[in-house]
Amino acid sequence: MPFKPISNILIIAGCLIFIAWFGVAILSFREKEKLATKRSLMLACLSALPFWITPILPDTVQSMWSTGLLALTGLFIGILFIPIRAKSDFVQNIPDSHCFDERETMFSRAELRPGSAEYDHYYRNHPGQKAPDDRFRQKPGLLSPDTQFFYPEYFSEARRLFDQIAARRDEVDGPVQLQKKSLSPAEATRTLKKKILEAGAHSVGITQLKPYHLYAVSGRGDRYGQPVDLSRRWAIVFTVEMDFNAVAYAPKAPTVAESARQYLNSGQIALEIAREIRSWGYASRAHIDGNYLLICPLVARDAGLGEIGRMGLLMTPKLGPRVRIAVVTTELPLTLDKQKPNFSVEQFCERCKKCADNCPANAIPKGKREILQGLPRWKINDVRCFTYWCAVGTDCAQCMRVCPYSHPNAFFHNVIRFGIRHFPVFRRFALQMDNVLYGKYPQPRSA
């Protein structure tokens, strides 16, 4: 029986494969992913079976079977983890001269009131936007009781949390202590990062402000139409995690309550950090929901916290887009974080399209990136997206829920994300396995 040692190796290999998939099933069960739990158990049995049947095969077949199975397994693993670098035409930087106008955003346009000077001025200069904008105005609106996903408890909670954020928007700036505290950039950076992480942030980074980070003109509230002149040089940006179980209900009511909760959470941290810096004698401003002078995802990307994906959101290494962002800008000298562009996100999003396929508003492009303002990028249809929000009453987050990057920060998922980052062939495999385990069109949980 010359092939008996090989047979024993295959049996052990089958046991290891079974244990690995069984572990995935346990993790999926804990994450309340019913479909993934069932399919992981099925894969545990099916993938281990070819290894386990080796000893019962006839001797004449066993040798060929063992050799072939070992060869195929080795070939599969070898191909999966080929450390090649795929070519990319990815362009990350936006020209420094470019600035976005906040009045172009849907949040600004939603605040325009017919008959007001701002309303008349905007649509006089953008007549093509009036018809599509009128369509979202005909919908009940975000958190309205007449919307599709109205749920009294969650909508009431979300409204209360958003009201708390709105009540603190005047606290984003304030008087500065006259006497400056003596701090080195390294010491100040270390102290602030520690405070932010201890307050519950998931990640934090520091970058220098660039013109394209800032809005050229403000478009919200009493700032409407005012040029943005932010001379503060440094930006401290951080993310907070949105609860996985709450996002699993997207686009239903529990998710909008969690969204509001984390906007408030990130805002409170930003306000406290900005106040702390001002007490040290340095000007500082917090940028929180409804009171931004800049574009948070771009600042976060340049601080090394992630990349911008197909859906237009920041894709963080361990939580994907399942985060909220806040920024503090200051004149306090700090130590910059080095940004290492992660081209694997762009390459994965190019192939994945899961967010686009599952978008109920058909607002996320399914094709390749387009050249917009001189740069290749994906541009969501913000009118369709916002109109859907106004119809269902929530801020949707369907794209966030189905994104393969959004799985919890657990060992198994982090191994998959590591493989996606470093091995191009593995990216394709990971996408297919995500579809197998969770479905190509995963359904939200029932509220």
Tab-separated table of C-alpha atoms in Angstrom:
chain	number	residue	atom	x	y	z
A	1	MET	CA	0.000	0.000	0.000
A	2	PRO	CA	2.499	2.649	-1.173
A	3	PHE	CA	-0.154	5.352	-1.216
A	4	LYS	CA	-1.376	4.856	2.357
A	5	PRO	CA	0.732	7.758	3.748
A	6	ILE	CA	-0.725	10.013	1.065
A	7	SER	CA	-4.219	8.781	1.942
A	8	ASN	CA	-3.639	9.682	5.583
A	9	ILE	CA	-2.452	13.132	4.560
A	10	LEU	CA	-5.590	13.612	2.498
A	11	ILE	CA	-7.805	12.533	5.401
A	12	ILE	CA	-6.086	15.057	7.667
A	13	ALA	CA	-6.430	17.701	4.955
A	14	GLY	CA	-10.130	16.903	4.675
A	15	CYS	CA	-10.530	17.301	8.428
A	16	LEU	CA	-8.782	20.676	8.342
A	17	ILE	CA	-10.987	21.842	5.475
A	18	PHE	CA	-14.096	20.679	7.329
A	19	ILE	CA	-13.001	22.452	10.523
A	20	ALA	CA	-12.286	25.654	8.592
A	21	TRP	CA	-15.711	25.719	6.935
A	22	PHE	CA	-17.403	24.658	10.170
A	23	GLY	CA	-15.702	27.646	11.817
A	24	VAL	CA	-17.123	29.889	9.097
A	25	ALA	CA	-20.559	28.413	9.813
A	26	ILE	CA	-20.223	29.201	13.533
A	27	LEU	CA	-19.093	32.752	12.744
A	28	SER	CA	-22.001	33.198	10.318
A	29	PHE	CA	-24.423	31.898	12.959
A	30	ARG	CA	-23.093	34.431	15.459
A	31	GLU	CA	-23.466	37.161	12.842
A	32	LYS	CA	-27.073	36.022	12.284
A	33	GLU	CA	-26.329	35.248	8.629
A	34	LYS	CA	-28.736	32.331	8.146
A	35	LEU	CA	-27.974	31.701	4.476
A	36	ALA	CA	-24.218	31.811	5.038
A	37	THR	CA	-24.564	29.408	7.991
A	38	LYS	CA	-26.422	26.821	5.910
A	39	ARG	CA	-24.140	27.134	2.925
A	40	SER	CA	-20.975	26.990	5.052
A	41	LEU	CA	-22.126	23.726	6.607
A	42	MET	CA	-22.893	22.367	3.157
A	43	LEU	CA	-19.482	23.432	1.861
A	44	ALA	CA	-17.814	21.893	4.917
A	45	CYS	CA	-19.167	18.493	3.952
A	46	LEU	CA	-18.833	18.788	0.181
A	47	SER	CA	-15.287	20.160	0.177
A	48	ALA	CA	-14.011	17.564	2.673
A	49	LEU	CA	-15.746	14.601	1.022
A	50	PRO	CA	-13.248	14.102	-1.864
A	51	PHE	CA	-10.445	13.817	0.722
A	52	TRP	CA	-12.350	11.518	3.068
A	53	ILE	CA	-13.399	8.945	0.486
A	54	THR	CA	-9.786	8.171	-0.463
A	55	PRO	CA	-9.335	5.161	1.914
A	56	ILE	CA	-12.468	3.373	0.663
A	57	LEU	CA	-11.513	3.547	-3.000
A	58	PRO	CA	-10.118	0.444	-4.730
A	59	ASP	CA	-6.316	0.244	-4.680
A	60	THR	CA	-6.149	0.655	-8.434
A	61	VAL	CA	-8.087	3.924	-8.258
A	62	GLN	CA	-6.732	5.182	-4.944
A	63	SER	CA	-3.224	5.932	-6.189
A	64	MET	CA	-4.433	7.959	-9.165
A	65	TRP	CA	-7.123	9.684	-7.093
A	66	SER	CA	-4.683	10.659	-4.338
A	67	THR	CA	-2.067	11.983	-6.711
A	68	GLY	CA	-4.611	13.911	-8.755
A	69	LEU	CA	-6.331	15.386	-5.710
A	70	LEU	CA	-3.053	16.551	-4.210
A	71	ALA	CA	-1.955	18.038	-7.527
A	72	LEU	CA	-5.252	19.864	-8.034
A	73	THR	CA	-5.252	21.171	-4.464
A	74	GLY	CA	-1.700	22.449	-4.785
A	75	LEU	CA	-2.436	24.006	-8.181
A	76	PHE	CA	-5.572	25.709	-6.848
A	77	ILE	CA	-3.758	27.180	-3.847
A	78	GLY	CA	-0.811	28.201	-5.993
A	79	ILE	CA	-2.984	30.033	-8.523
A	80	LEU	CA	-5.095	31.644	-5.810
A	81	PHE	CA	-2.112	33.211	-4.100
A	82	ILE	CA	0.043	34.206	-7.049
A	83	PRO	CA	1.703	37.437	-5.819
A	84	ILE	CA	1.409	39.321	-9.094
A	85	ARG	CA	0.666	43.005	-9.433
A	86	ALA	CA	-2.232	43.820	-11.698
A	87	LYS	CA	-1.801	46.928	-13.813
A	88	SER	CA	-3.973	49.864	-12.896
A	89	ASP	CA	-4.787	53.190	-14.498
A	90	PHE	CA	-6.044	54.340	-11.102
A	91	VAL	CA	-5.617	58.089	-10.600
A	92	GLN	CA	-6.015	59.185	-7.033
A	93	ASN	CA	-5.210	62.858	-6.788
A	94	ILE	CA	-7.563	65.624	-7.791
A	95	PRO	CA	-5.970	68.791	-9.194
A	96	ASP	CA	-5.264	71.216	-6.369
A	97	SER	CA	-7.082	73.963	-8.226
A	98	HIS	CA	-10.407	72.094	-8.203
A	99	CYS	CA	-13.053	72.788	-5.570
A	100	PHE	CA	-16.624	71.515	-5.249
A	101	ASP	CA	-19.615	73.780	-4.682
A	102	GLU	CA	-21.745	72.577	-1.765
A	103	ARG	CA	-24.809	74.142	-3.388
A	104	GLU	CA	-24.636	71.325	-5.939
A	105	THR	CA	-25.244	68.649	-3.297
A	106	MET	CA	-28.665	67.113	-2.757
A	107	PHE	CA	-28.637	68.122	0.905
A	108	SER	CA	-28.296	71.767	-0.067
A	109	ARG	CA	-30.914	71.574	-2.822
A	110	ALA	CA	-33.331	69.828	-0.443
A	111	GLU	CA	-33.215	72.881	1.820
A	112	LEU	CA	-34.186	75.310	-0.971
A	113	ARG	CA	-37.689	76.673	-0.531
A	114	PRO	CA	-39.807	77.741	-3.541
A	115	GLY	CA	-40.074	81.505	-3.727
A	116	SER	CA	-36.857	82.140	-1.818
A	117	ALA	CA	-34.019	84.116	-3.398
A	118	GLU	CA	-31.715	81.097	-3.094
A	119	TYR	CA	-34.244	78.838	-4.848
A	120	ASP	CA	-34.746	81.265	-7.723
A	121	HIS	CA	-31.015	81.898	-8.105
A	122	TYR	CA	-30.074	78.224	-8.120
A	123	TYR	CA	-32.619	77.065	-10.706
A	124	ARG	CA	-32.073	80.109	-12.859
A	125	ASN	CA	-28.441	79.010	-13.137
A	126	HIS	CA	-29.261	75.257	-13.239
A	127	PRO	CA	-32.575	74.953	-15.122
A	128	GLY	CA	-31.923	71.314	-15.982
A	129	GLN	CA	-31.980	70.348	-12.307
A	130	LYS	CA	-35.439	71.678	-11.541
A	131	ALA	CA	-37.551	68.843	-12.992
A	132	PRO	CA	-35.623	66.016	-11.282
A	133	ASP	CA	-35.465	67.971	-8.020
A	134	ASP	CA	-39.218	68.549	-8.137
A	135	ARG	CA	-39.672	64.780	-8.213
A	136	PHE	CA	-37.952	64.267	-4.853
A	137	ARG	CA	-39.951	67.200	-3.424
A	138	GLN	CA	-43.132	65.347	-4.325
A	139	LYS	CA	-42.092	62.425	-2.098
A	140	PRO	CA	-42.962	62.353	1.640
A	141	GLY	CA	-39.358	62.963	2.728
A	142	LEU	CA	-36.732	61.536	5.069
A	143	LEU	CA	-38.242	60.203	8.346
A	144	SER	CA	-41.775	61.048	7.198
A	145	PRO	CA	-44.619	58.859	8.568
A	146	ASP	CA	-45.994	58.540	5.025
A	147	THR	CA	-42.932	56.699	3.682
A	148	GLN	CA	-42.572	53.027	2.773
A	149	PHE	CA	-40.396	51.970	5.713
A	150	PHE	CA	-42.013	54.086	8.405
A	151	TYR	CA	-41.452	52.541	11.824
A	152	PRO	CA	-42.512	54.821	14.697
A	153	GLU	CA	-39.893	53.810	17.278
A	154	TYR	CA	-36.870	53.905	14.967
A	155	PHE	CA	-37.949	57.042	13.114
A	156	SER	CA	-38.605	58.817	16.401
A	157	GLU	CA	-35.168	57.811	17.696
A	158	ALA	CA	-33.468	58.950	14.493
A	159	ARG	CA	-35.250	62.287	14.550
A	160	ARG	CA	-34.291	62.841	18.202
A	161	LEU	CA	-30.628	62.042	17.450
A	162	PHE	CA	-30.513	64.275	14.379
A	163	ASP	CA	-32.098	67.069	16.449
A	164	GLN	CA	-29.317	66.666	19.015
A	165	ILE	CA	-26.731	67.064	16.258
A	166	ALA	CA	-28.500	70.140	14.886
A	167	ALA	CA	-28.637	71.686	18.367
A	168	ARG	CA	-24.838	71.520	18.619
A	169	ARG	CA	-23.908	72.838	15.176
A	170	ASP	CA	-23.071	76.261	16.604
A	171	GLU	CA	-20.419	74.626	18.809
A	172	VAL	CA	-18.142	73.690	15.894
A	173	ASP	CA	-16.008	76.794	16.460
A	174	GLY	CA	-15.338	79.051	19.405
A	175	PRO	CA	-12.976	81.347	21.285
A	176	VAL	CA	-9.332	80.360	21.492
A	177	GLN	CA	-7.252	80.465	24.687
A	178	LEU	CA	-4.848	83.386	24.394
A	179	GLN	CA	-1.832	81.599	25.833
A	180	LYS	CA	-0.544	78.778	23.620
A	181	LYS	CA	0.407	75.472	25.201
A	182	SER	CA	3.893	74.299	24.301
A	183	LEU	CA	3.551	71.007	22.391
A	184	SER	CA	5.701	69.354	19.777
A	185	PRO	CA	3.831	68.095	16.666
A	186	ALA	CA	4.580	64.503	17.671
A	187	GLU	CA	3.319	65.006	21.225
A	188	ALA	CA	0.158	66.804	20.104
A	189	THR	CA	-0.547	64.115	17.518
A	190	ARG	CA	-0.035	61.295	19.994
A	191	THR	CA	-2.260	62.941	22.620
A	192	LEU	CA	-5.114	63.714	20.213
A	193	LYS	CA	-5.091	60.303	18.569
A	194	LYS	CA	-5.215	58.607	21.948
A	195	LYS	CA	-8.168	60.751	23.041
A	196	ILE	CA	-10.063	60.073	19.818
A	197	LEU	CA	-9.557	56.301	19.946
A	198	GLU	CA	-10.409	56.157	23.656
A	199	ALA	CA	-13.623	58.047	22.864
A	200	GLY	CA	-14.688	55.156	20.615
A	201	ALA	CA	-13.373	55.978	17.143
A	202	HIS	CA	-12.343	53.088	14.934
A	203	SER	CA	-9.483	54.772	13.073
A	204	VAL	CA	-7.827	58.182	12.958
A	205	GLY	CA	-5.419	59.906	10.588
A	206	ILE	CA	-3.908	63.318	9.927
A	207	THR	CA	-3.335	65.094	6.635
A	208	GLN	CA	-2.693	68.565	5.310
A	209	LEU	CA	-5.689	70.353	3.850
A	210	LYS	CA	-5.719	70.702	0.068
A	211	PRO	CA	-7.973	72.988	-1.981
A	212	TYR	CA	-10.017	70.069	-3.324
A	213	HIS	CA	-10.845	68.979	0.225
A	214	LEU	CA	-12.827	72.169	0.744
A	215	TYR	CA	-16.124	73.333	-0.660
A	216	ALA	CA	-15.622	76.426	-2.795
A	217	VAL	CA	-18.949	77.844	-1.609
A	218	SER	CA	-21.140	76.777	1.320
A	219	GLY	CA	-24.646	75.579	0.643
A	220	ARG	CA	-26.306	74.905	3.998
A	221	GLY	CA	-28.252	77.071	6.445
A	222	ASP	CA	-27.046	80.593	7.136
A	223	ARG	CA	-23.747	79.788	5.397
A	224	TYR	CA	-25.505	79.484	2.023
A	225	GLY	CA	-23.622	81.234	-0.767
A	226	GLN	CA	-20.638	82.185	1.380
A	227	PRO	CA	-17.153	81.396	0.033
A	228	VAL	CA	-15.203	78.924	2.145
A	229	ASP	CA	-11.946	80.391	3.375
A	230	LEU	CA	-10.384	77.895	5.737
A	231	SER	CA	-6.768	78.829	6.376
A	232	ARG	CA	-6.225	76.138	9.005
A	233	ARG	CA	-3.607	73.838	7.629
A	234	TRP	CA	-4.113	70.526	9.376
A	235	ALA	CA	-6.992	68.044	9.336
A	236	ILE	CA	-7.596	65.359	11.951
A	237	VAL	CA	-10.053	62.856	10.504
A	238	PHE	CA	-11.517	59.765	12.125
A	239	THR	CA	-14.123	57.087	11.552
A	240	VAL	CA	-16.669	55.490	13.863
A	241	GLU	CA	-18.159	52.091	13.203
A	242	MET	CA	-21.799	51.607	12.279
A	243	ASP	CA	-23.183	48.538	14.028
A	244	PHE	CA	-23.191	45.523	11.709
A	245	ASN	CA	-26.499	44.155	13.000
A	246	ALA	CA	-28.241	47.500	12.524
A	247	VAL	CA	-26.892	47.916	8.979
A	248	ALA	CA	-28.117	44.379	8.194
A	249	TYR	CA	-31.670	45.806	8.088
A	250	ALA	CA	-30.866	48.340	5.355
A	251	PRO	CA	-32.718	50.024	3.752
A	252	LYS	CA	-35.226	49.657	6.595
A	253	ALA	CA	-35.754	51.791	9.690
A	254	PRO	CA	-33.161	50.344	12.142
A	255	THR	CA	-30.361	51.471	9.847
A	256	VAL	CA	-31.354	55.141	9.740
A	257	ALA	CA	-31.480	55.164	13.553
A	258	GLU	CA	-27.949	53.723	13.657
A	259	SER	CA	-26.816	56.226	11.042
A	260	ALA	CA	-28.086	59.103	13.187
A	261	ARG	CA	-26.527	57.550	16.284
A	262	GLN	CA	-23.073	57.430	14.711
A	263	TYR	CA	-23.364	60.896	13.171
A	264	LEU	CA	-24.023	62.125	16.701
A	265	ASN	CA	-21.254	59.976	18.164
A	266	SER	CA	-18.651	61.179	15.656
A	267	GLY	CA	-19.874	64.751	16.010
A	268	GLN	CA	-19.539	64.710	19.795
A	269	ILE	CA	-15.980	63.401	19.542
A	270	ALA	CA	-15.084	66.068	16.977
A	271	LEU	CA	-16.595	68.860	19.093
A	272	GLU	CA	-14.687	67.718	22.171
A	273	ILE	CA	-11.363	67.478	20.291
A	274	ALA	CA	-11.827	70.903	18.693
A	275	ARG	CA	-12.636	72.406	22.103
A	276	GLU	CA	-9.548	70.732	23.597
A	277	ILE	CA	-7.283	72.181	20.894
A	278	ARG	CA	-8.753	75.675	21.384
A	279	SER	CA	-7.999	75.369	25.102
A	280	TRP	CA	-4.365	74.810	24.099
A	281	GLY	CA	-4.380	78.183	22.320
A	282	TYR	CA	-4.857	77.058	18.715
A	283	ALA	CA	-7.790	77.778	16.391
A	284	SER	CA	-9.809	74.653	15.613
A	285	ARG	CA	-13.120	73.786	13.963
A	286	ALA	CA	-15.186	70.598	14.037
A	287	HIS	CA	-16.931	69.427	10.872
A	288	ILE	CA	-20.054	67.430	11.745
A	289	ASP	CA	-23.282	66.363	10.072
A	290	GLY	CA	-25.039	69.349	8.529
A	291	ASN	CA	-22.118	71.693	9.148
A	292	TYR	CA	-19.237	70.675	6.916
A	293	LEU	CA	-16.901	73.046	5.097
A	294	LEU	CA	-15.139	70.129	3.430
A	295	ILE	CA	-15.655	66.709	1.858
A	296	CYS	CA	-14.968	64.127	4.549
A	297	PRO	CA	-14.266	61.043	2.380
A	298	LEU	CA	-11.555	62.868	0.411
A	299	VAL	CA	-9.888	64.105	3.596
A	300	ALA	CA	-10.077	60.606	5.110
A	301	ARG	CA	-8.607	59.044	1.987
A	302	ASP	CA	-5.660	61.428	1.994
A	303	ALA	CA	-5.099	60.714	5.693
A	304	GLY	CA	-4.648	57.040	4.824
A	305	LEU	CA	-7.937	55.750	6.255
A	306	GLY	CA	-9.174	54.095	3.052
A	307	GLU	CA	-10.058	54.538	-0.600
A	308	ILE	CA	-13.140	55.742	-2.476
A	309	GLY	CA	-15.155	52.845	-3.899
A	310	ARG	CA	-17.706	52.434	-6.681
A	311	MET	CA	-20.527	53.646	-4.412
A	312	GLY	CA	-18.673	56.908	-3.699
A	313	LEU	CA	-18.108	56.130	-0.013
A	314	LEU	CA	-14.862	55.686	1.892
A	315	MET	CA	-13.798	52.030	1.885
A	316	THR	CA	-11.858	51.354	5.085
A	317	PRO	CA	-9.521	48.329	5.341
A	318	LYS	CA	-11.430	46.490	8.094
A	319	LEU	CA	-15.007	47.819	7.941
A	320	GLY	CA	-15.413	48.790	4.309
A	321	PRO	CA	-17.963	51.626	3.937
A	322	ARG	CA	-19.675	50.773	7.247
A	323	VAL	CA	-18.414	53.924	8.986
A	324	ARG	CA	-19.260	57.542	9.612
A	325	ILE	CA	-16.612	60.248	9.376
A	326	ALA	CA	-15.904	63.514	11.193
A	327	VAL	CA	-13.056	65.994	10.785
A	328	VAL	CA	-11.347	68.582	12.959
A	329	THR	CA	-9.312	71.285	11.220
A	330	THR	CA	-6.732	73.285	13.107
A	331	GLU	CA	-3.694	75.526	12.963
A	332	LEU	CA	-1.957	73.309	15.541
A	333	PRO	CA	1.117	71.722	13.881
A	334	LEU	CA	0.759	67.940	13.739
A	335	THR	CA	2.576	64.922	12.369
A	336	LEU	CA	1.232	63.736	9.020
A	337	ASP	CA	0.204	60.143	8.357
A	338	LYS	CA	1.734	58.644	5.254
A	339	GLN	CA	-0.850	57.563	2.747
A	340	LYS	CA	-0.219	54.345	0.846
A	341	PRO	CA	-2.604	54.091	-2.127
A	342	ASN	CA	-4.478	50.791	-2.139
A	343	PHE	CA	-5.192	50.014	-5.779
A	344	SER	CA	-6.828	46.703	-4.844
A	345	VAL	CA	-10.018	48.528	-3.791
A	346	GLU	CA	-10.456	50.077	-7.225
A	347	GLN	CA	-9.663	46.754	-8.904
A	348	PHE	CA	-12.095	44.860	-6.676
A	349	CYS	CA	-14.860	47.432	-7.203
A	350	GLU	CA	-14.249	47.290	-10.957
A	351	ARG	CA	-15.167	43.601	-10.924
A	352	CYS	CA	-17.628	43.393	-8.021
A	353	LYS	CA	-20.577	45.712	-8.857
A	354	LYS	CA	-22.575	44.213	-5.990
A	355	CYS	CA	-23.546	47.646	-4.667
A	356	ALA	CA	-24.709	48.710	-8.131
A	357	ASP	CA	-26.630	45.474	-8.754
A	358	ASN	CA	-28.444	45.826	-5.421
A	359	CYS	CA	-29.085	49.579	-5.500
A	360	PRO	CA	-32.903	49.983	-5.333
A	361	ALA	CA	-32.650	53.410	-6.987
A	362	ASN	CA	-30.304	52.265	-9.756
A	363	ALA	CA	-28.122	55.210	-8.733
A	364	ILE	CA	-24.703	53.498	-8.722
A	365	PRO	CA	-22.988	53.092	-12.108
A	366	LYS	CA	-22.428	49.511	-13.270
A	367	GLY	CA	-19.884	50.260	-15.947
A	368	LYS	CA	-16.301	51.401	-15.943
A	369	ARG	CA	-15.242	54.717	-14.514
A	370	GLU	CA	-15.946	57.782	-16.620
A	371	ILE	CA	-13.724	60.780	-17.208
A	372	LEU	CA	-15.291	63.494	-15.095
A	373	GLN	CA	-13.570	66.834	-14.575
A	374	GLY	CA	-10.473	65.345	-16.138
A	375	LEU	CA	-10.306	62.285	-13.865
A	376	PRO	CA	-11.548	58.695	-14.175
A	377	ARG	CA	-14.074	57.982	-11.421
A	378	TRP	CA	-17.458	56.533	-10.641
A	379	LYS	CA	-20.190	59.108	-10.137
A	380	ILE	CA	-23.422	58.081	-8.455
A	381	ASN	CA	-26.697	59.605	-9.572
A	382	ASP	CA	-27.359	61.596	-6.423
A	383	VAL	CA	-30.837	62.676	-7.557
A	384	ARG	CA	-32.032	59.077	-7.897
A	385	CYS	CA	-30.413	58.185	-4.582
A	386	PHE	CA	-31.964	61.068	-2.658
A	387	THR	CA	-35.378	60.624	-4.323
A	388	TYR	CA	-35.395	57.035	-3.071
A	389	TRP	CA	-34.565	58.253	0.437
A	390	CYS	CA	-37.520	60.618	0.294
A	391	ALA	CA	-39.807	57.785	-0.803
A	392	VAL	CA	-38.782	55.186	1.786
A	393	GLY	CA	-37.979	57.557	4.675
A	394	THR	CA	-34.476	56.248	5.450
A	395	ASP	CA	-30.979	56.993	4.205
A	396	CYS	CA	-31.016	53.523	2.598
A	397	ALA	CA	-27.454	52.112	3.119
A	398	GLN	CA	-28.305	49.137	0.909
A	399	CYS	CA	-24.950	49.530	-0.853
A	400	MET	CA	-23.182	49.579	2.510
A	401	ARG	CA	-24.979	46.411	3.642
A	402	VAL	CA	-24.201	44.248	0.615
A	403	CYS	CA	-20.580	45.352	0.123
A	404	PRO	CA	-18.182	42.405	0.629
A	405	TYR	CA	-15.871	44.754	2.542
A	406	SER	CA	-18.577	45.481	5.139
A	407	HIS	CA	-18.428	42.193	7.017
A	408	PRO	CA	-17.475	42.497	10.709
A	409	ASN	CA	-13.926	43.049	11.873
A	410	ALA	CA	-13.343	39.347	12.635
A	411	PHE	CA	-10.392	37.036	11.929
A	412	PHE	CA	-12.009	35.181	9.015
A	413	HIS	CA	-13.179	38.337	7.271
A	414	ASN	CA	-9.822	40.034	7.857
A	415	VAL	CA	-8.041	37.087	6.236
A	416	ILE	CA	-10.307	37.497	3.195
A	417	ARG	CA	-9.638	41.237	3.085
A	418	PHE	CA	-5.892	40.561	3.333
A	419	GLY	CA	-6.136	38.191	0.370
A	420	ILE	CA	-8.129	40.741	-1.629
A	421	ARG	CA	-5.504	43.387	-0.962
A	422	HIS	CA	-2.461	41.311	-1.925
A	423	PHE	CA	-3.512	38.694	-4.477
A	424	PRO	CA	-5.362	39.648	-7.705
A	425	VAL	CA	-6.624	36.112	-8.442
A	426	PHE	CA	-7.890	35.816	-4.875
A	427	ARG	CA	-10.047	38.909	-5.443
A	428	ARG	CA	-12.082	37.076	-8.065
A	429	PHE	CA	-12.377	34.014	-5.842
A	430	ALA	CA	-13.429	36.128	-2.832
A	431	LEU	CA	-16.182	37.827	-4.821
A	432	GLN	CA	-17.578	34.502	-6.049
A	433	MET	CA	-17.466	33.034	-2.535
A	434	ASP	CA	-19.231	36.104	-1.144
A	435	ASN	CA	-22.020	35.491	-3.647
A	436	VAL	CA	-22.110	31.785	-2.772
A	437	LEU	CA	-22.297	32.344	0.983
A	438	TYR	CA	-24.448	35.466	1.213
A	439	GLY	CA	-26.149	35.533	-2.178
A	440	LYS	CA	-25.650	37.885	-5.078
A	441	TYR	CA	-28.753	39.780	-3.972
A	442	PRO	CA	-28.720	39.401	-0.156
A	443	GLN	CA	-32.002	40.300	1.498
A	444	PRO	CA	-32.255	42.667	4.492
A	445	ARG	CA	-33.337	41.396	7.868
A	446	SER	CA	-36.926	41.942	8.887
A	447	ALA	CA	-37.488	44.775	11.339
